[in-house]
Short mmCIF file of C-alpha atoms and ligand atoms in Angstrom, two decimals:
data_model
loop_
_atom_site.label_atom_id
_atom_site.label_comp_id
_atom_site.label_asym_id
_atom_site.label_seq_id
_atom_site.Cartn_x
_atom_site.Cartn_y
_atom_site.Cartn_z
CA UNK A 1 25.52 53.76 -15.05
CA UNK A 2 27.55 51.75 -17.61
CA UNK A 3 29.54 54.17 -19.79
CA UNK A 4 29.25 57.92 -20.83
CA UNK A 5 28.28 56.55 -24.19
CA UNK A 6 25.52 54.05 -23.01
CA UNK A 7 24.28 57.10 -20.89
CA UNK A 8 23.82 58.96 -24.02
CA UNK A 9 22.03 56.26 -25.79
CA UNK A 10 19.94 55.79 -22.67
CA UNK A 11 18.94 59.46 -22.77
CA UNK A 12 17.89 58.66 -26.27
CA UNK A 13 15.75 55.71 -25.09
CA UNK A 14 14.08 57.66 -22.39
CA UNK A 15 14.05 61.04 -24.08
CA UNK A 16 13.15 62.53 -27.33
CA UNK A 17 11.91 59.46 -29.26
CA UNK A 18 9.38 58.58 -26.63
CA UNK A 19 7.59 61.96 -26.15
CA UNK A 20 4.05 60.55 -26.70
CA UNK A 21 4.43 57.56 -24.28
CA UNK A 22 5.44 60.10 -21.59
CA UNK A 23 7.11 58.52 -18.61
CA UNK A 24 5.80 54.92 -19.27
CA UNK A 25 9.13 54.00 -20.57
CA UNK A 26 10.16 53.27 -17.13
CA UNK A 27 8.68 49.94 -16.99
CA UNK A 28 10.98 48.99 -19.86
CA UNK A 29 14.35 50.11 -18.43
CA UNK A 30 15.46 46.70 -17.27
CA UNK A 31 15.34 45.36 -20.69
CA UNK A 32 17.62 47.96 -22.03
CA UNK A 33 20.47 46.37 -20.01
CA UNK A 34 19.66 42.91 -21.04
CA UNK A 35 19.49 43.77 -24.72
CA UNK A 36 22.99 45.51 -24.46
CA UNK A 37 24.50 42.69 -22.41
CA UNK A 38 23.29 40.10 -24.87
CA UNK A 39 24.27 41.79 -28.06
CA UNK A 40 27.67 42.19 -26.72
CA UNK A 41 27.90 38.66 -25.39
CA UNK A 42 26.74 37.30 -28.88
CA UNK A 43 29.58 39.40 -30.49
CA UNK A 44 27.07 41.45 -32.67
CA UNK A 45 29.23 44.65 -32.20
CA UNK A 46 32.64 43.00 -32.73
CA UNK A 47 31.20 41.20 -35.96
CA UNK A 48 29.93 44.55 -37.36
CA UNK A 49 33.23 46.29 -36.53
CA UNK A 50 35.43 43.43 -38.21
CA UNK A 51 33.02 43.20 -41.31
CA UNK A 52 33.81 46.96 -42.22
CA UNK A 53 30.28 47.02 -43.87
CA UNK A 54 26.78 47.03 -42.83
CA UNK A 55 25.41 43.41 -42.52
CA UNK A 56 21.89 41.89 -42.85
CA UNK A 57 20.26 40.12 -39.96
CA UNK A 58 20.55 36.99 -41.79
CA UNK A 59 24.28 37.23 -42.31
CA UNK A 60 24.78 38.30 -38.49
CA UNK A 61 22.64 35.31 -37.46
CA UNK A 62 24.58 33.00 -39.69
CA UNK A 63 28.06 34.21 -38.58
CA UNK A 64 27.01 34.03 -34.79
CA UNK A 65 25.31 30.77 -34.93
CA UNK A 66 21.90 32.36 -33.90
CA UNK A 67 18.30 32.00 -35.02
CA UNK A 68 17.45 34.56 -37.71
CA UNK A 69 14.21 35.21 -36.11
CA UNK A 70 15.74 36.06 -32.56
CA UNK A 71 18.80 37.88 -34.03
CA UNK A 72 16.59 40.04 -36.20
CA UNK A 73 14.47 41.09 -33.14
CA UNK A 74 17.55 41.67 -31.04
CA UNK A 75 19.13 43.94 -33.93
CA UNK A 76 15.81 45.96 -34.21
CA UNK A 77 15.86 46.52 -30.44
CA UNK A 78 19.42 47.66 -30.45
CA UNK A 79 18.50 50.24 -33.35
CA UNK A 80 15.71 51.58 -31.00
CA UNK A 81 18.42 51.82 -28.28
CA UNK A 82 20.71 53.62 -30.65
CA UNK A 83 23.37 50.94 -30.09
CA UNK A 84 22.96 50.22 -33.83
CA UNK A 85 21.95 52.00 -36.97
CA UNK A 86 19.89 50.64 -39.64
CA UNK A 87 19.64 51.53 -43.57
CA UNK A 88 16.81 50.10 -45.55
CA UNK A 89 17.78 48.51 -48.96
CA UNK A 90 15.79 46.60 -51.54
CA UNK A 91 17.04 43.43 -49.93
CA UNK A 92 16.09 44.50 -46.42
CA UNK A 93 17.63 46.12 -43.34
CA UNK A 94 21.47 46.36 -43.16
CA UNK A 95 22.85 47.07 -39.72
CA UNK A 96 25.88 48.81 -38.60
CA UNK A 97 27.49 49.77 -35.22
CA UNK A 98 26.73 53.45 -33.92
CA UNK A 99 29.91 55.29 -32.73
CA UNK A 100 29.02 54.53 -29.14
CA UNK A 101 29.01 50.92 -29.72
CA UNK A 102 32.30 51.04 -31.73
CA UNK A 103 33.97 52.87 -28.76
CA UNK A 104 32.68 51.06 -25.70
CA UNK A 105 30.95 47.67 -26.78
CA UNK A 106 33.58 46.24 -29.10
CA UNK A 107 36.31 44.05 -27.55
CA UNK A 108 39.03 45.39 -29.35
CA UNK A 109 38.52 48.97 -28.97
CA UNK A 110 41.07 50.85 -26.52
CA UNK A 111 38.20 52.00 -24.51
CA UNK A 112 36.33 48.81 -24.61
CA UNK A 113 33.89 48.16 -21.61
CA UNK A 114 33.13 44.81 -22.83
CA UNK A 115 34.67 42.89 -19.96
CA UNK A 116 33.15 44.95 -17.15
CA UNK A 117 29.73 44.39 -18.96
CA UNK A 118 30.34 40.71 -19.25
CA UNK A 119 31.25 40.63 -15.63
CA UNK A 120 28.01 42.60 -14.64
CA UNK A 121 25.95 40.10 -16.81
CA UNK A 122 27.36 36.91 -15.76
CA UNK A 123 28.28 37.53 -12.03
CA UNK A 124 27.18 40.70 -10.57
CA UNK A 125 23.52 40.45 -11.84
CA UNK A 126 23.05 37.12 -10.06
CA UNK A 127 23.61 38.91 -6.92
CA UNK A 128 21.38 41.89 -7.83
CA UNK A 129 18.52 39.28 -8.28
CA UNK A 130 18.56 39.18 -4.52
CA UNK A 131 18.53 42.95 -3.92
CA UNK A 132 15.48 42.88 -1.89
CA UNK A 133 17.13 40.41 0.50
CA UNK A 134 20.33 42.39 0.62
CA UNK A 135 18.28 45.51 1.65
CA UNK A 136 16.47 43.67 4.20
CA UNK A 137 19.52 41.81 5.64
CA UNK A 138 22.13 44.69 5.13
CA UNK A 139 24.74 42.25 3.62
CA UNK A 140 25.97 40.72 0.24
CA UNK A 141 24.25 37.84 -1.42
CA UNK A 142 26.92 35.29 -2.18
CA UNK A 143 25.07 32.83 -0.09
CA UNK A 144 21.90 32.94 -2.13
CA UNK A 145 23.27 33.66 -5.57
CA UNK A 146 26.35 31.03 -5.56
CA UNK A 147 25.90 29.15 -2.10
CA UNK A 148 29.28 30.58 -0.87
CA UNK A 149 29.89 31.95 2.62
CA UNK A 150 29.67 35.72 2.43
CA UNK A 151 32.31 36.21 5.26
CA UNK A 152 35.14 36.68 2.81
CA UNK A 153 33.96 38.63 -0.04
CA UNK A 154 37.18 38.29 -2.05
CA UNK A 155 37.42 34.54 -1.41
CA UNK A 156 33.93 34.37 -2.85
CA UNK A 157 34.69 36.68 -5.77
CA UNK A 158 37.82 34.76 -6.77
CA UNK A 159 36.09 31.39 -6.18
CA UNK A 160 37.62 30.10 -9.51
CA UNK A 161 40.35 31.52 -11.62
CA UNK A 162 38.03 32.08 -14.30
CA UNK A 163 35.91 34.28 -12.00
CA UNK A 164 38.97 36.05 -10.82
CA UNK A 165 40.01 36.80 -14.40
CA UNK A 166 36.85 38.25 -15.41
CA UNK A 167 36.91 40.52 -12.56
CA UNK A 168 40.50 41.64 -13.12
CA UNK A 169 39.58 42.28 -16.90
CA UNK A 170 36.46 44.06 -15.83
CA UNK A 171 38.30 46.57 -13.55
CA UNK A 172 40.87 47.09 -16.12
CA UNK A 173 38.44 48.28 -18.66
CA UNK A 174 37.32 51.01 -16.38
CA UNK A 175 40.93 52.50 -16.28
CA UNK A 176 41.06 52.71 -19.92
CA UNK A 177 38.18 55.49 -19.75
CA UNK A 178 39.04 57.14 -16.23
CA UNK A 179 42.51 56.14 -15.33
CA UNK A 180 44.30 59.24 -16.65
CA UNK A 181 41.82 61.63 -15.05
CA UNK A 182 42.31 60.33 -11.53
CA UNK A 183 46.11 60.27 -11.85
CA UNK A 184 46.27 63.57 -13.18
CA UNK A 185 43.96 65.11 -10.46
CA UNK A 186 47.09 65.85 -8.42
CA UNK A 187 50.75 66.23 -9.47
CA UNK A 188 52.13 63.05 -8.17
CA UNK A 189 55.41 63.61 -9.79
CA UNK A 190 57.22 64.08 -6.51
CA UNK A 191 56.39 60.38 -5.51
CA UNK A 192 58.62 57.96 -7.35
CA UNK A 193 58.10 54.97 -5.27
CA UNK A 194 54.41 54.15 -5.55
CA UNK A 195 52.49 51.02 -4.36
CA UNK A 196 49.25 50.17 -5.78
CA UNK A 197 47.49 48.10 -3.18
CA UNK A 198 45.16 45.69 -4.62
CA UNK A 199 46.20 46.64 -8.10
CA UNK A 200 44.87 43.55 -9.86
CA UNK A 201 45.41 43.55 -13.57
CA UNK A 202 47.60 46.74 -13.51
CA UNK A 203 45.74 48.89 -15.99
CA UNK A 204 46.01 51.80 -13.49
CA UNK A 205 49.61 51.15 -12.60
CA UNK A 206 50.37 51.22 -16.40
CA UNK A 207 48.53 54.54 -16.69
CA UNK A 208 50.53 55.95 -13.76
CA UNK A 209 53.94 55.04 -15.03
CA UNK A 210 53.07 56.44 -18.59
CA UNK A 211 51.97 59.64 -16.88
CA UNK A 212 54.89 59.85 -14.48
CA UNK A 213 57.85 58.12 -16.38
CA UNK A 214 60.07 58.68 -13.24
CA UNK A 215 57.82 56.56 -11.16
CA UNK A 216 57.86 52.92 -10.52
CA UNK A 217 54.52 51.35 -9.57
CA UNK A 218 54.41 48.23 -7.71
CA UNK A 219 51.22 46.10 -7.64
CA UNK A 220 50.72 44.60 -4.41
CA UNK A 221 48.03 41.97 -4.34
CA UNK A 222 47.17 38.45 -3.25
CA UNK A 223 49.35 35.58 -4.71
CA UNK A 224 46.76 34.06 -7.17
CA UNK A 225 46.04 37.80 -8.41
CA UNK A 226 49.58 38.56 -9.18
CA UNK A 227 50.25 35.19 -10.83
CA UNK A 228 47.37 35.97 -13.38
CA UNK A 229 48.41 39.46 -13.63
CA UNK A 230 51.86 38.20 -14.57
CA UNK A 231 50.52 35.65 -17.10
CA UNK A 232 47.69 37.86 -18.61
CA UNK A 233 48.10 41.46 -18.19
CA UNK A 234 51.76 42.80 -17.20
CA UNK A 235 54.52 41.94 -19.64
CA UNK A 236 58.18 41.72 -18.22
CA UNK A 237 59.18 44.38 -20.63
CA UNK A 238 57.18 46.87 -18.58
CA UNK A 239 59.98 47.55 -16.19
CA UNK A 240 58.53 50.29 -14.35
CA UNK A 241 55.62 48.30 -13.23
CA UNK A 242 56.45 45.60 -10.64
CA UNK A 243 54.44 42.88 -8.81
CA UNK A 244 54.57 41.89 -5.12
CA UNK A 245 52.61 39.18 -3.48
CA UNK A 246 50.65 40.13 -0.20
CA UNK A 247 47.42 40.32 1.80
CA UNK A 248 47.18 43.87 2.85
CA UNK A 249 45.24 43.02 5.91
CA UNK A 250 47.29 40.16 7.00
CA UNK A 251 50.77 40.61 5.79
CA UNK A 252 53.27 43.54 6.25
CA UNK A 253 53.07 46.45 3.75
CA UNK A 254 56.50 47.53 2.47
CA UNK A 255 57.69 51.12 2.73
CA UNK A 256 56.78 53.53 -0.15
CA UNK A 257 56.32 57.21 -0.79
CA UNK A 258 52.87 56.99 -2.16
CA UNK A 259 50.24 54.15 -1.91
CA UNK A 260 47.24 54.15 -4.30
CA UNK A 261 44.17 52.60 -3.00
CA UNK A 262 41.83 52.49 -5.88
CA UNK A 263 38.42 50.93 -5.31
CA UNK A 264 39.69 49.50 -2.24
CA UNK A 265 38.12 51.17 0.58
CA UNK A 266 34.57 50.98 -0.88
CA UNK A 267 34.85 47.23 -0.40
CA UNK A 268 35.06 47.44 3.20
CA UNK A 269 33.13 48.74 6.30
CA UNK A 270 34.71 51.67 8.26
CA UNK A 271 36.50 49.52 10.95
CA UNK A 272 38.29 47.49 8.20
CA UNK A 273 39.11 50.77 6.38
CA UNK A 274 40.65 52.34 9.47
CA UNK A 275 42.69 49.13 10.06
CA UNK A 276 44.16 49.27 6.57
CA UNK A 277 44.60 52.94 6.60
CA UNK A 278 46.54 52.82 9.94
CA UNK A 279 48.79 50.04 8.40
CA UNK A 280 49.48 52.17 5.23
CA UNK A 281 50.36 55.12 7.63
CA UNK A 282 52.76 53.08 9.44
CA UNK A 283 54.65 51.77 6.37
CA UNK A 284 54.50 55.31 4.59
CA UNK A 285 57.66 57.20 4.29
CA UNK A 286 57.46 60.48 6.20
CA UNK A 287 56.33 63.19 3.64
CA UNK A 288 54.65 60.63 1.62
CA UNK A 289 51.05 59.99 1.09
CA UNK A 290 48.08 58.04 0.09
CA UNK A 291 45.77 58.49 -2.88
CA UNK A 292 42.21 57.16 -2.71
CA UNK A 293 40.39 56.55 -6.06
CA UNK A 294 36.86 56.19 -5.46
CA UNK A 295 33.37 57.28 -6.74
CA UNK A 296 32.55 60.14 -4.44
CA UNK A 297 28.90 60.75 -3.32
CA UNK A 298 27.58 64.39 -2.67
CA UNK A 299 27.88 65.35 0.91
CA UNK A 300 24.05 65.18 1.19
CA UNK A 301 24.17 61.77 -0.79
CA UNK A 302 21.83 63.26 -3.35
CA UNK A 303 24.00 61.87 -6.20
CA UNK A 304 25.61 61.34 -8.52
CA UNK A 305 23.18 58.52 -9.54
CA UNK A 306 25.86 56.37 -10.71
CA UNK A 307 27.57 56.38 -7.43
CA UNK A 308 24.33 55.67 -5.74
CA UNK A 309 23.89 52.86 -8.13
CA UNK A 310 27.57 51.54 -7.19
CA UNK A 311 26.76 51.73 -3.57
CA UNK A 312 23.91 49.36 -4.23
CA UNK A 313 26.47 47.02 -6.04
CA UNK A 314 28.68 47.08 -2.98
CA UNK A 315 25.58 45.94 -0.81
CA UNK A 316 25.12 43.01 -2.90
CA UNK A 317 28.65 42.07 -3.50
CA UNK A 318 30.94 43.29 -0.77
CA UNK A 319 31.14 44.60 3.01
CA UNK A 320 31.45 48.19 1.64
CA UNK A 321 29.64 51.22 0.48
CA UNK A 322 30.52 54.38 -1.68
CA UNK A 323 31.12 57.29 0.66
CA UNK A 324 31.27 61.18 0.53
CA UNK A 325 34.64 63.14 0.53
CA UNK A 326 34.15 64.10 4.15
CA UNK A 327 33.86 60.29 5.00
CA UNK A 328 36.95 59.46 3.35
CA UNK A 329 38.66 62.55 4.84
CA UNK A 330 37.49 61.30 8.39
CA UNK A 331 38.92 57.81 7.65
CA UNK A 332 42.27 59.24 6.44
CA UNK A 333 42.37 61.59 9.68
CA UNK A 334 41.73 58.71 12.17
CA UNK A 335 44.81 57.04 10.47
CA UNK A 336 46.90 60.01 11.24
CA UNK A 337 46.88 61.40 7.46
CA UNK A 338 46.63 65.20 7.00
CA UNK A 339 46.70 68.02 4.36
CA UNK A 340 43.71 66.08 2.75
CA UNK A 341 42.78 67.35 -0.74
CA UNK A 342 39.81 66.22 -2.78
CA UNK A 343 39.39 66.49 -6.54
CA UNK A 344 36.41 65.49 -8.56
CA UNK A 345 37.10 64.46 -12.16
CA UNK A 346 33.67 64.72 -13.62
CA UNK A 347 34.17 61.02 -14.72
CA UNK A 348 33.11 57.99 -12.65
CA UNK A 349 35.98 57.95 -10.23
CA UNK A 350 37.48 60.83 -8.30
CA UNK A 351 40.58 61.34 -6.16
CA UNK A 352 41.46 62.06 -2.54
CA UNK A 353 45.21 62.84 -1.28
CA UNK A 354 46.28 62.42 2.15
CA UNK A 355 49.87 63.24 3.38
CA UNK A 356 51.95 61.96 6.24
CA UNK A 357 53.49 64.88 8.02
CA UNK A 358 57.31 64.84 7.91
CA UNK A 359 57.65 66.40 11.61
CA UNK A 360 55.09 66.84 14.36
CA UNK A 361 56.15 69.13 17.24
CA UNK A 362 54.43 69.13 20.46
CA UNK A 363 54.08 71.96 23.01
CA UNK A 364 52.74 71.10 26.33
CA UNK A 365 50.32 73.74 27.66
CA UNK A 366 50.95 74.78 31.25
CA UNK A 367 47.68 76.05 32.20
CA UNK A 368 46.07 72.73 32.54
CA UNK A 369 47.84 70.06 34.42
CA UNK A 370 50.16 68.35 32.23
CA UNK A 371 52.01 65.78 34.55
CA UNK A 372 55.23 64.44 32.68
CA UNK A 373 55.95 66.56 29.72
CA UNK A 374 58.66 64.65 27.55
CA UNK A 375 61.94 66.35 28.03
CA UNK A 376 63.68 65.60 24.53
CA UNK A 377 63.08 64.44 21.19
CA UNK A 378 61.12 61.29 20.94
CA UNK A 379 59.75 59.11 18.25
CA UNK A 380 56.05 58.49 18.07
CA UNK A 381 54.21 56.67 15.29
CA UNK A 382 57.30 56.87 13.07
CA UNK A 383 56.96 60.75 13.10
CA UNK A 384 59.60 62.83 14.83
CA UNK A 385 58.17 64.73 17.58
CA UNK A 386 60.14 67.48 19.20
CA UNK A 387 58.62 68.15 22.57
CA UNK A 388 59.46 71.24 24.54
CA UNK A 389 60.03 70.75 28.27
CA UNK A 390 57.52 72.04 30.60
CA UNK A 391 59.80 74.82 31.70
CA UNK A 392 60.20 76.06 28.03
CA UNK A 393 56.54 75.87 27.27
CA UNK A 394 55.92 77.88 30.59
CA UNK A 395 58.07 80.41 29.14
CA UNK A 396 56.58 80.27 25.77
CA UNK A 397 53.13 80.65 27.20
CA UNK A 398 53.86 83.15 29.76
CA UNK A 399 55.92 85.30 27.35
CA UNK A 400 53.74 85.07 24.36
CA UNK A 401 50.05 84.93 24.19
CA UNK A 402 48.63 82.44 21.92
CA UNK A 403 47.86 85.17 19.23
CA UNK A 404 51.60 86.40 19.21
CA UNK A 405 52.76 82.64 19.35
CA UNK A 406 50.44 81.91 16.18
CA UNK A 407 52.02 84.84 14.61
CA UNK A 408 55.48 83.86 15.18
CA UNK A 409 54.64 80.10 13.95
CA UNK A 410 52.81 81.57 11.10
CA UNK A 411 55.99 83.31 10.07
CA UNK A 412 57.77 80.10 10.28
CA UNK A 413 55.03 78.34 8.32
CA UNK A 414 54.06 76.21 11.28
CA UNK A 415 50.60 75.58 12.00
CA UNK A 416 49.28 75.31 15.58
CA UNK A 417 46.61 72.80 15.97
CA UNK A 418 45.03 71.93 19.27
CA UNK A 419 44.80 68.10 19.60
CA UNK A 420 43.56 67.50 23.33
CA UNK A 421 42.53 69.73 25.87
CA UNK A 422 45.68 69.25 27.81
CA UNK A 423 47.86 69.25 24.83
CA UNK A 424 48.71 71.59 21.84
CA UNK A 425 50.34 70.25 18.97
CA UNK A 426 52.38 72.03 16.18
CA UNK A 427 52.23 70.30 12.97
CA UNK A 428 54.46 71.09 9.96
CA UNK A 429 53.13 69.87 6.85
CA UNK A 430 55.69 68.58 4.50
CA UNK A 431 54.27 70.90 1.85
CA UNK A 432 54.97 73.89 4.01
CA UNK A 433 58.78 73.26 4.48
C1 ASE B 1 34.77 46.11 -6.41
C2 ASE B 1 34.49 46.66 -7.66
C3 ASE B 1 33.52 46.05 -8.50
C4 ASE B 1 34.20 44.95 -5.95
C5 ASE B 1 33.17 44.55 -6.61
C6 ASE B 1 32.77 45.00 -7.99
C7 ASE B 1 32.87 46.37 -9.76
C8 ASE B 1 31.92 45.53 -9.84
N1 ASE B 1 31.78 44.49 -8.93
O1 ASE B 1 35.87 46.71 -5.84
C9 ASE B 1 33.40 47.25 -10.68
C10 ASE B 1 32.63 48.42 -10.83
N2 ASE B 1 32.47 49.30 -9.62
C11 ASE B 1 31.38 49.20 -8.98
C12 ASE B 1 31.22 50.01 -7.74
O2 ASE B 1 30.33 48.75 -9.52
#
C-alpha cells in the first residue's frame, strides 16, 4: 500500500520468515504500519542515514530524546520488518538502515515518501478510525474525526495552513516515484501550453517541464494553495512552471492545449466530475486534450489491492472513489472528449488521455423525419460543425449506400458515427488529419 519498497518488506513480514506461524500474522498487520510511521516520525531512519555508521539503541535513544527501553523495542521490531538491519557486536546490537528505508523512509532521499507517511499517520488515519461509520453512512468522516462539516472536503482538508502544507508535501512525494511514468505514458510533446488543474505543490508540473522542455505548465489552484506553492515549492527560477489562482468549480478555466487532472476526479462523485470535465472541454483548444492521472481499478474491480485501498481512503476523506478505465472513459465521453486512450504504468498511478476533436461534420439522414436541417456552417460547443443541407444529404444517401459512403469517408480518414437515431455525425479526429 505504501511504496514498492515497503511492499517488499511486508512480503518479508508475511512470507518466508513466518512459515511456522502460517497465516496467523494477519492479526499483527495493523502494528506493522504503526511501527513504520513511528520510526519515521521519531527520525530513526534520518539519524542512521546521517550518521553514516551503525548505531546502538542507546546512542539512537539519546540522539532522538527517547527512552532506551522503548527505542530498543522499536528498533528490534523494525529489524523484524526488514526496515532496519542489526549486527551483533560484543557491546550489543548495532542498527543500520536497509536499502528500502534509505530510499523511501528518509526525509532527504529524492524518492522519499516521508511526507505522505506523516500525512497518513497524523491526518488520514484519524479518519480511518471511523471506517466502519464511513461504510455504514457512505460518506467521509471529518465530522467525527475533526468536528468539521464534511460538505466541503477541501475546506476541511485545508482547515489550517499547516494541514494544507502537509497535504501538498505528501502529494509531491508521490510524484517522485510515479511522476515520470504517468507523463511518459503518452507522447505529450505536441502540447506546449499545459494547465495542471489542482496542481498543488507542483512536483508533477516540474516533472512535466523536465520531460517536455518545450512546454510551459501552469499550476491552477486555490489562492491559498498557490501562495504556499510559491513560498515553499516552486522557485521563480523555474520559468517554465507558472502559477494561476482559481477554483476550477467556481471560476473560469483559462484556454490551454492540454489539461492535466491528476488525482482530481477521484475526489468527486460522477456529477461533479462531469461538471468539471464539461468546463475543461469548453476551455480546451480544438485539437487539445485532457490527461487524467489516476490509480485505475481492474474492470471487474478485483484489484489492484493498492487501488482498492485508495478507494477506501477516498471514502473516509473525500466525496470520490477510485474508478475503472471504462468509468473514466464514460465521464470523458459525456463531456465531449473522444479518441480516449488508456495506459497502465504498472506503478501506483496510470494515465488516460482524451482529445477534443478539431472538426465535427454532421450529416442529416433523410430516412427519418429531420425537420430543419441546418443549411450552413454553424458553431456548436466551440467545435466547427459543417452541416450539409437536407437536399445534399438526400443526394448523398440516395446516391450512395451507407457502405459506399463509409468507404468514401474512410478514404478521407473520416469516421462515421451515428449519434442519435435521427442524426448521423461524422467526426474527424484531429489525430487523423
Ligand atoms: C486526495 C489524495 C489523497 C485526497 C485525499 C488524500 C492522498 C491521501 N489523502 O486527492 C494521497 C494518496 N492517495 C490516496 C488515494 O490515498
